C-alpha cells in the first residue's frame, strides 16, 4: 500500500490539466482521476484468509499499473504541450492529444517513448541550427605568439637563448 500512496502523491503533484482526459486502465468506464484510490485501499486491505490476500495483491498490482499509466499519460501530454509552446511547428503527425487515451500498456509506453525520442531529435536539430547561425569567434591567441622574437640578446632578455641562437647552436 505504501507504493500506491507514493504513486498517488506523484500523480497529484503532476498538474491536473495534463491528466483529465485519460480513462482508467483498471476501470475503463471511469476517468482515471475520478477513481477513489483511498476507498479501494480500504476495500482491499489484507484479510484473515489467504484467498482474500491473494485477491488484494492482484487488485493492488492492477491499481499500480493504473496509476503508472495515468502518470505516463500526463507526462506525455506535458511533453506534447511543452513542445508545442517552446518549439512550434515540430509536432510529429502521428502525435495528437486525442490519441493519448489508449488503455493498452504497451501502446502507452511505446507512444511515450516515441514522444521522448522525437522531442530529443527536435531539440538536437534546434541546437545544431543554433550553432550554425552563430558567428564564429576568433580563438584568442596566447600572449607569447603575439610578441615578435628579439634577434639579439640583451642583459634584460638573457634568461634563455632566442630561437635563432638555439638553432645555430644545434648545427
PDB file of C-alpha atoms in Angstrom:
ATOM      1  CA  UNK A   1       0.000   0.000   0.000  1.00  0.00           C
ATOM      2  CA  UNK A   2       2.928   2.309   0.578  1.00  0.00           C
ATOM      3  CA  UNK A   3       3.794   2.051  -3.109  1.00  0.00           C
ATOM      4  CA  UNK A   4       0.310   3.124  -4.120  1.00  0.00           C
ATOM      5  CA  UNK A   5       0.395   6.040  -1.705  1.00  0.00           C
ATOM      6  CA  UNK A   6       3.711   7.222  -3.159  1.00  0.00           C
ATOM      7  CA  UNK A   7       2.386   6.886  -6.691  1.00  0.00           C
ATOM      8  CA  UNK A   8      -0.756   8.764  -5.678  1.00  0.00           C
ATOM      9  CA  UNK A   9       1.399  11.572  -4.277  1.00  0.00           C
ATOM     10  CA  UNK A  10       3.342  11.674  -7.534  1.00  0.00           C
ATOM     11  CA  UNK A  11       0.336  11.932  -9.793  1.00  0.00           C
ATOM     12  CA  UNK A  12      -1.166  14.571  -7.509  1.00  0.00           C
ATOM     13  CA  UNK A  13       1.996  16.596  -7.997  1.00  0.00           C
ATOM     14  CA  UNK A  14       1.535  16.395 -11.768  1.00  0.00           C
ATOM     15  CA  UNK A  15      -0.697  19.230 -12.845  1.00  0.00           C
ATOM     16  CA  UNK A  16      -4.306  18.063 -13.120  1.00  0.00           C
ATOM     17  CA  UNK A  17      -4.718  19.728 -16.520  1.00  0.00           C
ATOM     18  CA  UNK A  18      -2.463  17.049 -18.009  1.00  0.00           C
ATOM     19  CA  UNK A  19      -4.434  14.146 -16.522  1.00  0.00           C
ATOM     20  CA  UNK A  20      -8.104  14.951 -17.042  1.00  0.00           C
ATOM     21  CA  UNK A  21      -8.891  13.110 -20.299  1.00  0.00           C
ATOM     22  CA  UNK A  22      -7.337   9.777 -19.503  1.00  0.00           C
ATOM     23  CA  UNK A  23      -9.505   6.736 -18.831  1.00  0.00           C
ATOM     24  CA  UNK A  24      -8.600   4.321 -16.074  1.00  0.00           C
ATOM     25  CA  UNK A  25      -6.942   1.082 -17.151  1.00  0.00           C
ATOM     26  CA  UNK A  26      -8.485  -0.835 -14.224  1.00  0.00           C
ATOM     27  CA  UNK A  27     -11.902   0.810 -14.572  1.00  0.00           C
ATOM     28  CA  UNK A  28     -12.255   1.691 -18.289  1.00  0.00           C
ATOM     29  CA  UNK A  29     -15.700   3.220 -17.771  1.00  0.00           C
ATOM     30  CA  UNK A  30     -14.229   5.878 -15.431  1.00  0.00           C
ATOM     31  CA  UNK A  31     -11.867   8.783 -15.892  1.00  0.00           C
ATOM     32  CA  UNK A  32      -8.623   7.848 -14.119  1.00  0.00           C
ATOM     33  CA  UNK A  33      -8.596  10.907 -11.875  1.00  0.00           C
ATOM     34  CA  UNK A  34     -12.125  10.081 -10.679  1.00  0.00           C
ATOM     35  CA  UNK A  35     -11.075   6.715  -9.235  1.00  0.00           C
ATOM     36  CA  UNK A  36     -11.025   6.930  -5.438  1.00  0.00           C
ATOM     37  CA  UNK A  37      -7.787   5.190  -4.506  1.00  0.00           C
ATOM     38  CA  UNK A  38      -8.299   5.587  -0.760  1.00  0.00           C
ATOM     39  CA  UNK A  39     -11.658   3.826  -0.921  1.00  0.00           C
ATOM     40  CA  UNK A  40     -10.115   0.978  -2.930  1.00  0.00           C
ATOM     41  CA  UNK A  41      -7.224   0.672  -0.477  1.00  0.00           C
ATOM     42  CA  UNK A  42      -9.715   0.343   2.368  1.00  0.00           C
ATOM     43  CA  UNK A  43     -11.749  -2.248   0.478  1.00  0.00           C
ATOM     44  CA  UNK A  44      -8.745  -4.408  -0.478  1.00  0.00           C
ATOM     45  CA  UNK A  45      -6.819  -4.486   2.783  1.00  0.00           C
ATOM     46  CA  UNK A  46      -5.156  -7.691   3.891  1.00  0.00           C
ATOM     47  CA  UNK A  47      -7.678 -10.050   5.398  1.00  0.00           C
ATOM     48  CA  UNK A  48      -7.638 -13.103   7.621  1.00  0.00           C
ATOM     49  CA  UNK A  49      -7.930 -15.556   4.741  1.00  0.00           C
ATOM     50  CA  UNK A  50      -5.195 -16.353   2.253  1.00  0.00           C
ATOM     51  CA  UNK A  51      -7.618 -16.199  -0.682  1.00  0.00           C
ATOM     52  CA  UNK A  52      -8.629 -12.651   0.298  1.00  0.00           C
ATOM     53  CA  UNK A  53      -4.966 -11.675   0.492  1.00  0.00           C
ATOM     54  CA  UNK A  54      -4.308 -13.070  -2.989  1.00  0.00           C
ATOM     55  CA  UNK A  55      -7.210 -11.070  -4.400  1.00  0.00           C
ATOM     56  CA  UNK A  56      -5.970  -7.968  -2.580  1.00  0.00           C
ATOM     57  CA  UNK A  57      -2.485  -8.398  -4.022  1.00  0.00           C
ATOM     58  CA  UNK A  58      -3.833  -8.771  -7.548  1.00  0.00           C
ATOM     59  CA  UNK A  59      -6.075  -5.723  -7.229  1.00  0.00           C
ATOM     60  CA  UNK A  60      -3.256  -3.647  -5.726  1.00  0.00           C
ATOM     61  CA  UNK A  61      -0.932  -4.592  -8.600  1.00  0.00           C
ATOM     62  CA  UNK A  62      -3.652  -3.607 -11.049  1.00  0.00           C
ATOM     63  CA  UNK A  63      -4.039  -0.279  -9.262  1.00  0.00           C
ATOM     64  CA  UNK A  64      -0.291   0.312  -9.510  1.00  0.00           C
ATOM     65  CA  UNK A  65      -0.468  -0.323 -13.257  1.00  0.00           C
ATOM     66  CA  UNK A  66      -3.466   2.004 -13.489  1.00  0.00           C
ATOM     67  CA  UNK A  67      -1.689   4.840 -11.651  1.00  0.00           C
ATOM     68  CA  UNK A  68       1.566   4.414 -13.587  1.00  0.00           C
ATOM     69  CA  UNK A  69      -0.355   4.614 -16.856  1.00  0.00           C
ATOM     70  CA  UNK A  70      -2.052   7.755 -15.591  1.00  0.00           C
ATOM     71  CA  UNK A  71       1.359   9.287 -14.890  1.00  0.00           C
ATOM     72  CA  UNK A  72       2.632   8.264 -18.346  1.00  0.00           C
ATOM     73  CA  UNK A  73      -0.429   9.814 -19.987  1.00  0.00           C
ATOM     74  CA  UNK A  74       0.064  13.031 -18.041  1.00  0.00           C
ATOM     75  CA  UNK A  75       3.781  13.122 -18.792  1.00  0.00           C
ATOM     76  CA  UNK A  76       3.127  12.560 -22.486  1.00  0.00           C
ATOM     77  CA  UNK A  77       0.612  15.381 -22.546  1.00  0.00           C
ATOM     78  CA  UNK A  78       3.042  17.672 -20.714  1.00  0.00           C
ATOM     79  CA  UNK A  79       5.819  16.900 -23.228  1.00  0.00           C
ATOM     80  CA  UNK A  80       3.389  17.487 -26.088  1.00  0.00           C
ATOM     81  CA  UNK A  81       2.302  20.879 -24.766  1.00  0.00           C
ATOM     82  CA  UNK A  82       5.866  21.871 -23.912  1.00  0.00           C
ATOM     83  CA  UNK A  83       6.977  21.043 -27.450  1.00  0.00           C
ATOM     84  CA  UNK A  84       4.022  22.936 -28.902  1.00  0.00           C
ATOM     85  CA  UNK A  85       4.745  26.055 -26.831  1.00  0.00           C
ATOM     86  CA  UNK A  86       8.542  26.147 -26.946  1.00  0.00           C
ATOM     87  CA  UNK A  87       9.276  24.868 -30.445  1.00  0.00           C
ATOM     88  CA  UNK A  88       6.136  25.309 -32.567  1.00  0.00           C
ATOM     89  CA  UNK A  89       5.748  23.531 -35.915  1.00  0.00           C
ATOM     90  CA  UNK A  90       7.722  20.488 -34.739  1.00  0.00           C
ATOM     91  CA  UNK A  91       4.855  18.211 -33.729  1.00  0.00           C
ATOM     92  CA  UNK A  92       5.058  14.812 -35.379  1.00  0.00           C
ATOM     93  CA  UNK A  93       1.986  13.943 -37.428  1.00  0.00           C
ATOM     94  CA  UNK A  94       1.327  10.695 -35.540  1.00  0.00           C
ATOM     95  CA  UNK A  95       1.230  12.535 -32.229  1.00  0.00           C
ATOM     96  CA  UNK A  96      -2.041  14.130 -31.260  1.00  0.00           C
ATOM     97  CA  UNK A  97      -3.621  14.745 -27.894  1.00  0.00           C
ATOM     98  CA  UNK A  98      -6.763  12.798 -28.857  1.00  0.00           C
ATOM     99  CA  UNK A  99      -4.765   9.582 -29.278  1.00  0.00           C
ATOM    100  CA  UNK A 100      -3.478   9.555 -25.713  1.00  0.00           C
ATOM    101  CA  UNK A 101      -6.473   7.771 -24.163  1.00  0.00           C
ATOM    102  CA  UNK A 102      -5.285   4.277 -25.135  1.00  0.00           C
ATOM    103  CA  UNK A 103      -5.733   1.655 -22.428  1.00  0.00           C
ATOM    104  CA  UNK A 104      -3.075  -0.710 -23.795  1.00  0.00           C
ATOM    105  CA  UNK A 105       0.001  -0.672 -21.556  1.00  0.00           C
ATOM    106  CA  UNK A 106       2.307  -1.485 -24.463  1.00  0.00           C
ATOM    107  CA  UNK A 107       0.875   1.239 -26.693  1.00  0.00           C
ATOM    108  CA  UNK A 108       1.048   3.853 -23.952  1.00  0.00           C
ATOM    109  CA  UNK A 109       4.682   3.051 -23.156  1.00  0.00           C
ATOM    110  CA  UNK A 110       5.598   2.936 -26.863  1.00  0.00           C
ATOM    111  CA  UNK A 111       3.853   6.239 -27.521  1.00  0.00           C
ATOM    112  CA  UNK A 112       5.573   7.900 -24.563  1.00  0.00           C
ATOM    113  CA  UNK A 113       8.998   6.596 -25.642  1.00  0.00           C
ATOM    114  CA  UNK A 114       8.414   7.731 -29.245  1.00  0.00           C
ATOM    115  CA  UNK A 115       7.457  11.193 -27.968  1.00  0.00           C
ATOM    116  CA  UNK A 116      10.697  11.377 -25.965  1.00  0.00           C
ATOM    117  CA  UNK A 117      12.756  10.272 -28.982  1.00  0.00           C
ATOM    118  CA  UNK A 118      11.017  12.761 -31.274  1.00  0.00           C
ATOM    119  CA  UNK A 119      11.439  15.616 -28.818  1.00  0.00           C
ATOM    120  CA  UNK A 120      15.097  14.707 -28.351  1.00  0.00           C
ATOM    121  CA  UNK A 121      15.750  14.781 -32.106  1.00  0.00           C
ATOM    122  CA  UNK A 122      13.888  18.094 -32.461  1.00  0.00           C
ATOM    123  CA  UNK A 123      15.958  19.637 -29.675  1.00  0.00           C
ATOM    124  CA  UNK A 124      19.167  18.251 -31.183  1.00  0.00           C
ATOM    125  CA  UNK A 125      18.270  19.709 -34.591  1.00  0.00           C
ATOM    126  CA  UNK A 126      17.376  23.017 -32.966  1.00  0.00           C
ATOM    127  CA  UNK A 127      20.768  23.104 -31.213  1.00  0.00           C
ATOM    128  CA  UNK A 128      22.598  22.267 -34.462  1.00  0.00           C
ATOM    129  CA  UNK A 129      20.732  25.052 -36.278  1.00  0.00           C
ATOM    130  CA  UNK A 130      21.568  27.475 -33.495  1.00  0.00           C
ATOM    131  CA  UNK A 131      25.262  26.595 -33.656  1.00  0.00           C
ATOM    132  CA  UNK A 132      25.364  27.075 -37.431  1.00  0.00           C
ATOM    133  CA  UNK A 133      23.755  30.510 -37.295  1.00  0.00           C
ATOM    134  CA  UNK A 134      26.015  31.759 -34.506  1.00  0.00           C
ATOM    135  CA  UNK A 135      29.004  33.701 -35.911  1.00  0.00           C
ATOM    136  CA  UNK A 136      32.355  32.034 -35.477  1.00  0.00           C
ATOM    137  CA  UNK A 137      34.503  33.830 -32.963  1.00  0.00           C
ATOM    138  CA  UNK A 138      38.250  34.097 -33.367  1.00  0.00           C
ATOM    139  CA  UNK A 139      40.235  31.971 -30.993  1.00  0.00           C
ATOM    140  CA  UNK A 140      42.267  34.019 -28.554  1.00  0.00           C
ATOM    141  CA  UNK A 141      45.991  33.940 -29.191  1.00  0.00           C
ATOM    142  CA  UNK A 142      48.476  33.449 -26.466  1.00  0.00           C
ATOM    143  CA  UNK A 143      50.497  36.439 -25.418  1.00  0.00           C
ATOM    144  CA  UNK A 144      53.765  34.823 -26.472  1.00  0.00           C
ATOM    145  CA  UNK A 145      52.609  34.289 -30.068  1.00  0.00           C
ATOM    146  CA  UNK A 146      51.761  37.986 -30.432  1.00  0.00           C
ATOM    147  CA  UNK A 147      55.210  39.143 -29.382  1.00  0.00           C
ATOM    148  CA  UNK A 148      57.897  39.259 -32.019  1.00  0.00           C
ATOM    149  CA  UNK A 149      61.045  37.454 -31.133  1.00  0.00           C
ATOM    150  CA  UNK A 150      64.095  39.548 -30.423  1.00  0.00           C
ATOM    151  CA  UNK A 151      67.005  38.625 -32.650  1.00  0.00           C
ATOM    152  CA  UNK A 152      69.662  39.624 -30.206  1.00  0.00           C
ATOM    153  CA  UNK A 153      70.107  39.102 -26.538  1.00  0.00           C
ATOM    154  CA  UNK A 154      70.488  41.906 -24.076  1.00  0.00           C
ATOM    155  CA  UNK A 155      71.017  41.794 -20.344  1.00  0.00           C
ATOM    156  CA  UNK A 156      67.224  42.095 -19.859  1.00  0.00           C
ATOM    157  CA  UNK A 157      66.418  39.178 -22.212  1.00  0.00           C
ATOM    158  CA  UNK A 158      69.293  36.862 -21.420  1.00  0.00           C
ATOM    159  CA  UNK A 159      67.234  34.409 -19.343  1.00  0.00           C
ATOM    160  CA  UNK A 160      67.303  31.856 -22.146  1.00  0.00           C
ATOM    161  CA  UNK A 161      68.542  31.562 -25.710  1.00  0.00           C
ATOM    162  CA  UNK A 162      66.485  33.019 -28.553  1.00  0.00           C
ATOM    163  CA  UNK A 163      65.268  30.705 -31.321  1.00  0.00           C
ATOM    164  CA  UNK A 164      67.923  31.902 -33.752  1.00  0.00           C
ATOM    165  CA  UNK A 165      70.730  31.202 -31.307  1.00  0.00           C
ATOM    166  CA  UNK A 166      69.232  27.856 -30.347  1.00  0.00           C
ATOM    167  CA  UNK A 167      69.048  26.724 -33.991  1.00  0.00           C
ATOM    168  CA  UNK A 168      72.594  27.892 -34.658  1.00  0.00           C
ATOM    169  CA  UNK A 169      73.915  26.076 -31.609  1.00  0.00           C
ATOM    170  CA  UNK A 170      72.260  22.801 -32.648  1.00  0.00           C
ATOM    171  CA  UNK A 171      74.061  22.723 -36.018  1.00  0.00           C
TER     172      UNK A 171
END
